[in-house]
Short mmCIF file of C-alpha atoms in Angstrom, two decimals:
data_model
loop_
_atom_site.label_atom_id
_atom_site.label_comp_id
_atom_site.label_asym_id
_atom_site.label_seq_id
_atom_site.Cartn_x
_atom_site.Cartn_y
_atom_site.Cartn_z
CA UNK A 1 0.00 0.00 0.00
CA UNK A 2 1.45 3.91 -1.11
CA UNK A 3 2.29 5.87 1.83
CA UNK A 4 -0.17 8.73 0.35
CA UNK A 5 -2.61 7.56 -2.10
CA UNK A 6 -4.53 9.63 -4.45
CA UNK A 7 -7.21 9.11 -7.32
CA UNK A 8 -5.10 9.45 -9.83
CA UNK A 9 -8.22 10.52 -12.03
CA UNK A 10 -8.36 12.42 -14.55
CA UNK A 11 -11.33 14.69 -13.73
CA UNK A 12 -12.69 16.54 -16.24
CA UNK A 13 -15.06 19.63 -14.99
CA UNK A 14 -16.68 21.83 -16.91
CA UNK A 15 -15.81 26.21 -16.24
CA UNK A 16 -17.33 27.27 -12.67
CA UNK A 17 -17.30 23.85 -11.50
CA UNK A 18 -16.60 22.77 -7.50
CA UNK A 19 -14.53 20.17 -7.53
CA UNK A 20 -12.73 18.11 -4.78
CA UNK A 21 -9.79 15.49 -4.07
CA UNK A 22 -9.05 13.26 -1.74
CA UNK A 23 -5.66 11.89 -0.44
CA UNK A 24 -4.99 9.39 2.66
CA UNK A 25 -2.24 8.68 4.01
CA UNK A 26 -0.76 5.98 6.21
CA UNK A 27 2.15 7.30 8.54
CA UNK A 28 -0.03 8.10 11.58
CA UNK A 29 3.48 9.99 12.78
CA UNK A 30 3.02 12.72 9.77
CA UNK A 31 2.48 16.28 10.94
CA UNK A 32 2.27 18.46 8.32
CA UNK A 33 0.07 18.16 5.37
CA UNK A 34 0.39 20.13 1.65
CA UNK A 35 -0.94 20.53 -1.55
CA UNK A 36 1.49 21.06 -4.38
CA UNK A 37 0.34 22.04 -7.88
CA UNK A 38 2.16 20.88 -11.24
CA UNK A 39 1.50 22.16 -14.48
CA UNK A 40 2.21 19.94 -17.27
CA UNK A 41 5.77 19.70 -17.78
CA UNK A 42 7.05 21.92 -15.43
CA UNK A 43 8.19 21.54 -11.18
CA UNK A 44 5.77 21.36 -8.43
CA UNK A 45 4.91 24.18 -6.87
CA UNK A 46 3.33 24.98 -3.18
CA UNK A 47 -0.29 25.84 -3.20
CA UNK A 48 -1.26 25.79 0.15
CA UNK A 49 -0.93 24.06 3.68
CA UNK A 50 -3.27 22.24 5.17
CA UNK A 51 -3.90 22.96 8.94
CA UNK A 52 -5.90 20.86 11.36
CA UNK A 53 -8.61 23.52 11.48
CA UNK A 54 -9.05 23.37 7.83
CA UNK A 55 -7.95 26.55 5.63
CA UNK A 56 -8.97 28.84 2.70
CA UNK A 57 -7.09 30.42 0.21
CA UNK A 58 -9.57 32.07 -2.01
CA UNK A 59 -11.33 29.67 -3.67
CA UNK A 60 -8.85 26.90 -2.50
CA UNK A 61 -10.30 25.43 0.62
CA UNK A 62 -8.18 22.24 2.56
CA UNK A 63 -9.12 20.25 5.03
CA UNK A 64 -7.57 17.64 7.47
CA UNK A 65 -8.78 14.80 9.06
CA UNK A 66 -6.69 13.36 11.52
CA UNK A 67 -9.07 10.14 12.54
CA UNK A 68 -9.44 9.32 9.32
CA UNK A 69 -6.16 9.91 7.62
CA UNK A 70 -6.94 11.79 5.05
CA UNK A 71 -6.75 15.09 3.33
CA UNK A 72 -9.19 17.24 1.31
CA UNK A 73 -8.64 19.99 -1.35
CA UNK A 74 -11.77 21.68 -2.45
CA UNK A 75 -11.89 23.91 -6.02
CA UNK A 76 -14.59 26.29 -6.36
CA UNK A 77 -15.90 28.07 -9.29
CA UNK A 78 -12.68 26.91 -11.12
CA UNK A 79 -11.30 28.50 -13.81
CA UNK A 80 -9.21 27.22 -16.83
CA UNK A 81 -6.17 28.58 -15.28
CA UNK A 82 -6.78 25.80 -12.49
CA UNK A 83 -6.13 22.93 -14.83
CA UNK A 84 -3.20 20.85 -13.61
CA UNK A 85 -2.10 17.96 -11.66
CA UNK A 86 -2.55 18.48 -8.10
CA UNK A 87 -0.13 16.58 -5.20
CA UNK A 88 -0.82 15.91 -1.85
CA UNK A 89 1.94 15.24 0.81
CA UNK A 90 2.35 14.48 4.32
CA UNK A 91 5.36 15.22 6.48
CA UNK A 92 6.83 14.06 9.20
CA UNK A 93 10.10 15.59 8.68
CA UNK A 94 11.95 16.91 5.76
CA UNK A 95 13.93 13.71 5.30
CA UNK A 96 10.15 12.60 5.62
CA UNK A 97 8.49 13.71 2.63
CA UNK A 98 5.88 11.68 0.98
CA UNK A 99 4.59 12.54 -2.37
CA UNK A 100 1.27 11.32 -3.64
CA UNK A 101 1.06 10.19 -6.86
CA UNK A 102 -1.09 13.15 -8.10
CA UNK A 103 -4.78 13.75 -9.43
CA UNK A 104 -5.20 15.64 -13.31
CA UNK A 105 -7.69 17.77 -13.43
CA UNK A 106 -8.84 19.45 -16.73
CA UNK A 107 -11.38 22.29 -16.79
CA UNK A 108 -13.26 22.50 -20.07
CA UNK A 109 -14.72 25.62 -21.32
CA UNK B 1 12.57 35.85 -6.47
CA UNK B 2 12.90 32.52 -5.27
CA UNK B 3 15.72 30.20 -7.78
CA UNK B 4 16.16 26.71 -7.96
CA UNK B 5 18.58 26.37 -11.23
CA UNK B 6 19.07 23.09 -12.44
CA UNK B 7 21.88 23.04 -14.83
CA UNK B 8 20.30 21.32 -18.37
CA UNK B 9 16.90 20.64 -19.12
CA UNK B 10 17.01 17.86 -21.37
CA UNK B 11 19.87 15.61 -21.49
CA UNK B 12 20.26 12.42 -23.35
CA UNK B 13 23.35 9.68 -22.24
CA UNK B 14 24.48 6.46 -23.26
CA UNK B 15 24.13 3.19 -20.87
CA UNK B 16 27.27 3.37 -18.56
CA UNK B 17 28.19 6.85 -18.48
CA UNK B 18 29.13 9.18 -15.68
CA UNK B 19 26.16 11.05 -15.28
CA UNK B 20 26.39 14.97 -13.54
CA UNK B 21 23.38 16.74 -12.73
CA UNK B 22 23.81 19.98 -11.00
CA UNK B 23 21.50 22.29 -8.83
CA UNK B 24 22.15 25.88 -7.17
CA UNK B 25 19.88 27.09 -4.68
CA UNK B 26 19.88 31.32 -4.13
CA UNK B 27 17.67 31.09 -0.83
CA UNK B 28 20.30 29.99 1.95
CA UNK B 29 18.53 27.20 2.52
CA UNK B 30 19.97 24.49 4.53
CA UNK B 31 17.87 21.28 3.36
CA UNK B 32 18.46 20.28 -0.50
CA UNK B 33 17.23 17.27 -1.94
CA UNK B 34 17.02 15.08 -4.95
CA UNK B 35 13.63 13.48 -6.86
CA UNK B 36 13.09 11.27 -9.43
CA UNK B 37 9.43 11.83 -10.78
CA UNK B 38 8.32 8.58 -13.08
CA UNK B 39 4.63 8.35 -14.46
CA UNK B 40 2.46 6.66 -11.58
CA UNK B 41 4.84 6.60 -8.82
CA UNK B 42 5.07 10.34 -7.87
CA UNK B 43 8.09 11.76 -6.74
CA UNK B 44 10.23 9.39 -4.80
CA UNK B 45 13.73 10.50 -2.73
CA UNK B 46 16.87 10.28 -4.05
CA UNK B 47 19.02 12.03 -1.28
CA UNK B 48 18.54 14.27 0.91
CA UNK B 49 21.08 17.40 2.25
CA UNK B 50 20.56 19.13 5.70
CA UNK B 51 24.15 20.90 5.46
CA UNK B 52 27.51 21.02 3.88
CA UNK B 53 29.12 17.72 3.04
CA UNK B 54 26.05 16.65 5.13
CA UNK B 55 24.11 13.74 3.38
CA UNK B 56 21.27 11.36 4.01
CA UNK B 57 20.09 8.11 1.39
CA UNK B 58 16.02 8.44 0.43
CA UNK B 59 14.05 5.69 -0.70
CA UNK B 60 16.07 4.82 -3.72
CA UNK B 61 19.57 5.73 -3.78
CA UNK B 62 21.08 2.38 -5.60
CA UNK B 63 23.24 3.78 -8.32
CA UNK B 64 23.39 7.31 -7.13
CA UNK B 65 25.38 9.76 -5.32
CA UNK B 66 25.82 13.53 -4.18
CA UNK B 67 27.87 15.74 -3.25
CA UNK B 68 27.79 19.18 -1.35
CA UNK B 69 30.41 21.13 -1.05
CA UNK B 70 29.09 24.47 -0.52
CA UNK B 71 25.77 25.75 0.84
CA UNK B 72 23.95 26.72 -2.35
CA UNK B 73 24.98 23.77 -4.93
CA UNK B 74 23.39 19.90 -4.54
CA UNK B 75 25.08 17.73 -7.58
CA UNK B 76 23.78 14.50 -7.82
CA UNK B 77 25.82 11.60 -9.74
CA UNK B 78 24.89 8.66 -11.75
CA UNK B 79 28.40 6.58 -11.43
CA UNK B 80 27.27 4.29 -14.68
CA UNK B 81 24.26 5.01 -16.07
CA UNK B 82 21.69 2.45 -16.82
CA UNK B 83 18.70 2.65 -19.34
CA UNK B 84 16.12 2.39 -16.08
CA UNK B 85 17.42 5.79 -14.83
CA UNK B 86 16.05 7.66 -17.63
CA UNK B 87 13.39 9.67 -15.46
CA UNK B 88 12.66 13.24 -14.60
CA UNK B 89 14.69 14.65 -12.09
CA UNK B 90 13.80 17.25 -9.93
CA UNK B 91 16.26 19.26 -7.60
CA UNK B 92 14.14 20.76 -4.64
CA UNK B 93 15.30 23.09 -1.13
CA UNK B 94 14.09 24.65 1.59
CA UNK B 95 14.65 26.08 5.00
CA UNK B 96 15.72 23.91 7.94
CA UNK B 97 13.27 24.73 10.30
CA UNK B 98 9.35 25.15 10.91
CA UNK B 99 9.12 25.55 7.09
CA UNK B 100 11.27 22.55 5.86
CA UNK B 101 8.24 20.54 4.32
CA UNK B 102 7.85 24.13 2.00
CA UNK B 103 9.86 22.93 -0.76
CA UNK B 104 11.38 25.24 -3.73
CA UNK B 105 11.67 23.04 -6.87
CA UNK B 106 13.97 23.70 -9.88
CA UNK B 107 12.55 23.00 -13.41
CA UNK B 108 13.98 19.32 -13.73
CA UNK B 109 15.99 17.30 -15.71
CA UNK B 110 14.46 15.14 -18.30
CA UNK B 111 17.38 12.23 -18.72
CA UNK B 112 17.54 9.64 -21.03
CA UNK B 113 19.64 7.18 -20.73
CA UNK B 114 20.15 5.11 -24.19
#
């Protein structure tokens, strides 16, 4: 079993859309939580962290669950721009680092 | 602004080479690390920096090593390059303490290995 799993999708939503992954994770030790963004071909990049109380960033919301062991990411009205793969990790240290595998999303006109 | 500079962007090898792939950070940062991305398995550890000279194995490091000799550059080294290292490599920092899970990527490497 992956340390962080994630449907891998792809979803396909259409402009204005709410749409929302899921990622669990294993390590019951982790203690920090992220989501990363990729764009097709290009590095990672930090979108937001995920705190216990949950968190918005404009129309980025993420959530934690700690019982559960498992993460959220909510998109609202989403926009073309948004269309990328998204990663999820969970940290216990730096040397600690687990990647999930990533979910595509597309947003259609 | 923020600069993780990997040194090529493409770079295509024969089977057995010495392989260098070099990284410079501009930030300070302490922790520098090294990813492989492959299609379906995410990003796994290669090494992983906390200092100079300083050096830790990740999850895979058969076939692979690093060296850091100064604070801002991470090189990583393929001693004899073999046709299942041709991957995406990404070269990745960040700060040592409350934000060391905030990683900085570079633009990656796409090896091939032939």
């Amino acid at each position: 079993r992956k340390e962080v799993e994630q449907d891998p999708g792809p979803f396909n939503v259409p402009e204005g859309a709410t749409v929302a992954f899921n990622c669990t994770y294993s390590n019951s030790a982790s203690q920090s939580f992220f989501w990363y963004r990729q764009d097709c071909r290009k590095e990672p990049k930090l979108l937001m962290s995920v705190y216990s109380s949950g968190n918005e960033d404009g129309r980025f919301t993420a959530q934690l669950n700690r019982a559960s062991q498992y993460i959220s990411l909510l998109i609202r009205d989403s926009k073309l721009s948004d269309s990328a793969t998204y990663l999820c990790v969970a940290s216990g240290s730096a040397r600690q680092l687990t990647f999930g595998s990533g979910t595509q999303l597309t947003v259609l006109p | 602004d923020v600069k993780v500079t990997q040194s090529s962007r493409y770079l295509v090898k024969r089977t057995g080479e010495k392989v260098f792939l070099e990284c410079v950070q501009d930030m300070d940062h302490e922790n520098m690390f090294w990813y492989r991305q492959d299609p379906g398995l995410g990003l796994r550890l290669i090494y992983f920096s906390y200092d100079v000279k300083m050096k830790e194995k990740g999850d895979i490091p058969e076939g692979y090593s690093v060296s850091r000799e100064k604070k801002e550059r991470f090189s990583l080294i393929l001693e004899s390059a073999s046709t299942n290292q041709t991957s995406m490599y990404l070269c990745a920092s960040s700060f040592r303490g409350g934000d060391m899970a905030k990683l900085f990527f570079g633009s990656g490497t796409q090896l091939s290995v032939l």
